[in-house]
Amino acid sequence: MAKKRRSYKISSGDYNVAGGGGTTAAATSAGGFVKIAKGHPNNTNPDHDGFINPSSTVNVMIDVNASIPTKDQYFYIDNAFESATGNVTVEYIAPTTALPSGISWAENSDSQDTDQGEARFYGTPSAGTEGTYTMKVKVDYPYGRTDEQTEFTYVLEVVPAGTTPVFPSDLPDKIIRNTTGEQTILAATTTTYADAKYTLSNVSGFNSAVTPTIDENTGRVYLNNVGDITAAATPHSLTITVDLGPYGTQSKSYTRDIGYGDPYGARYFGPNNANFNATGHNDFSSTQAATDAACNPLKSSGALRRVHNANEDTSPYLHNDGYGCEWGSNYALNYTTQSYYDDYSGYGKFGYMGFTAENTNWWCSGSNYREQKFRWTVPAGVTSFCAVAVGGGAGGAYTWAADAGGAGGLAWMNGISCSPGDVYYIYVGLGRESQSQVSSYGAGSSFIVNPSGQTVIFAEGGGYTGYQTSNPNGQRTWYDHTPNGLNVWDKGGGYGGNDSRDGGGYAVNSSLGSSVNGFHYGGGAAYYAGGSRVGMGAAGYRGNQDRAGSSDRGVKGGGACGYNYSSTYGQGGGGGVGLDGQGWRGVDGSSSRPRIDTNAGSGYGGSSGSWTSYNNSSANFYGGGGGGSGGTRGAWGENQFTGREERSHGNRGRVGGTHGGGGGGSGTSYGGGNGAPGGVRIIWGVGEDGTPRSFPYTYCSEKPSMKYNGES
């Protein structure tokens, strides 16, 4: 904003003042310009792109059919002590006679004491406008003094589509020790310019035995044969420059604190980190880039971050740990803000986990057995990993006094051998949408397929299975894969009716990995208790759920059943289960940390308790089953007249909790709910004391210092 006319001392290097006197007469005005701000006047704003010296040149390259970025659109110009309105104009420099089609110019005069001058080039250049356009932006005030004038040159180069290079996002936070061959630290830069050449400069901070190398044809940056180096994280820097021939050069500099040591990483596939709303089968597995664009690779947690009601906190994380996911405020965010983004930054590690109150589908399908397909490429230095999967939950029926849906099973396995660069295919089961009555409806299953086409782990979706035996091998083809090689399995409690009330089982190919102390690789969901009409809780980490019915608690680290809330307004959905390992509180277990007893992390059953203000918890509100091990609770059984109904489809509420909770059943007037989506999470590496990560509870979380889930 323009300043009042007065003596003013400028000490910051962000300003360029010519004159700066304090007289008041127009004829002797000594003005002086604040240095021109690019993108945004506030240097703490993300769009701020530095200050421009008067008489300097700004070069902007933009592809046809691509909008000029904000940081290259706006220029803010402010006379330090003006007492009159200025003029902001643009002059075309030969051979330029006009702006390219699709690009516009706008200006805002720097009004006396109350305003800030603005020059803006904006829009999207049309195809066929390729070329160089040169303009001079001029600012002057009515006193005719040279210190009341400034100008800069704006050169806009419009290039063919895809020419502007897309650089990788960031360096890794760890360089993996004892690796042979190449370890990529920055993926390739992309451009449509065929003869691009890449160079590396300004390299600093790397261990003397480690030398970054750049592929001059792709821009990929890698290390060769990293030895036995262990070091705490320190600042590392480098700059990539791409030579685009006739289009000049573009550069990007990187700085990050990087350590050296054993790997510690995770990858999560599920609704918490997706940029799309899944309503049917989607295949994002064609390339790793396609998967990463759809499912944020920087969000590796699939459990709640914290809970306000500590007594019902089943999360692996401690209260205020700062890891994991959060519920969205009032459960009302759409899937793009709720899942892919978060309240800190677009690619942070937090994100939200759970359904949206008013969304019809939200990772739920009106067709049976739908999955989302992704791929996972094994990172450098990783030769073994652990994995957990939870199937989707089935929907409850919404006609008069109808039953709820079954929940998904949970499968995990450790010590799965792999090689860097191997490609695994990841399938995440969708929940099943509520239907008018219980019948042969089923949710999608979640599973992993190795490079040889073998099924590694298999978590069955709730609902109708179609299986003739307990073993899922070959019994049904899910999209493009028929389960095979599974030799340890359990159907769980089940229902036995081959309909949407059935709970999902689990299965693993034990020859590909290992269990822990004889634990059973996961568990199946509970059987349906006739007449209760409440959603079933998702299975746990330590074996089959053995409870079902109104308000029954979860066991073995799994979600809990909903509560028979209202004969009119319907019943609560079942609780889901988190994917960051078995939690530490919950029910039916000791209160010590670490919680390594069987029922640690088990969800509390639904209740008809009073309304509370806990908007970030897995607590039980009006019948919603509590989430297990950091899963979200099921939707409660309230009604639309209170303003507290969670709807999934018109009057159909009572959605199951993430991951895998079964949708609640209906009362006499309202009810029925969608099943919750499933998920898959992969972890690798060792903890701080050198112990390998393993399910169900050892170094499973995102907190590297927490050996057993729940300890400080």
Short mmCIF file of N, CA, C and O in Angstrom, two decimals, residues 70 95 201 251 264 434 472 639:
data_model
loop_
_atom_site.label_atom_id
_atom_site.label_comp_id
_atom_site.label_asym_id
_atom_site.label_seq_id
_atom_site.Cartn_x
_atom_site.Cartn_y
_atom_site.Cartn_z
N THR A 70 0.45 -17.75 -11.63
CA THR A 70 0.22 -16.54 -10.85
C THR A 70 1.50 -15.76 -10.61
O THR A 70 1.53 -14.54 -10.70
N PRO A 95 9.69 -6.40 -32.82
CA PRO A 95 8.58 -6.47 -33.78
C PRO A 95 7.22 -6.77 -33.17
O PRO A 95 6.26 -6.97 -33.91
N SER A 201 24.69 -28.93 -11.34
CA SER A 201 25.59 -27.93 -10.80
C SER A 201 25.25 -27.65 -9.34
O SER A 201 24.24 -28.14 -8.82
N SER A 251 16.02 -23.96 -15.11
CA SER A 251 16.72 -24.58 -13.99
C SER A 251 15.79 -24.74 -12.80
O SER A 251 14.81 -24.00 -12.65
N TYR A 264 13.51 -46.70 5.67
CA TYR A 264 12.34 -46.70 6.53
C TYR A 264 11.26 -46.00 5.73
O TYR A 264 11.23 -44.78 5.64
N SER A 434 -25.47 -49.24 -0.60
CA SER A 434 -26.72 -49.72 -0.01
C SER A 434 -27.75 -50.06 -1.09
O SER A 434 -27.90 -49.33 -2.08
N PRO A 472 -10.12 -68.88 -1.41
CA PRO A 472 -10.54 -68.08 -2.57
C PRO A 472 -9.84 -68.44 -3.88
O PRO A 472 -10.20 -67.88 -4.92
N ASN A 639 -31.11 -38.85 12.83
CA ASN A 639 -32.07 -38.60 11.77
C ASN A 639 -31.90 -37.20 11.20
O ASN A 639 -31.22 -36.35 11.77
#
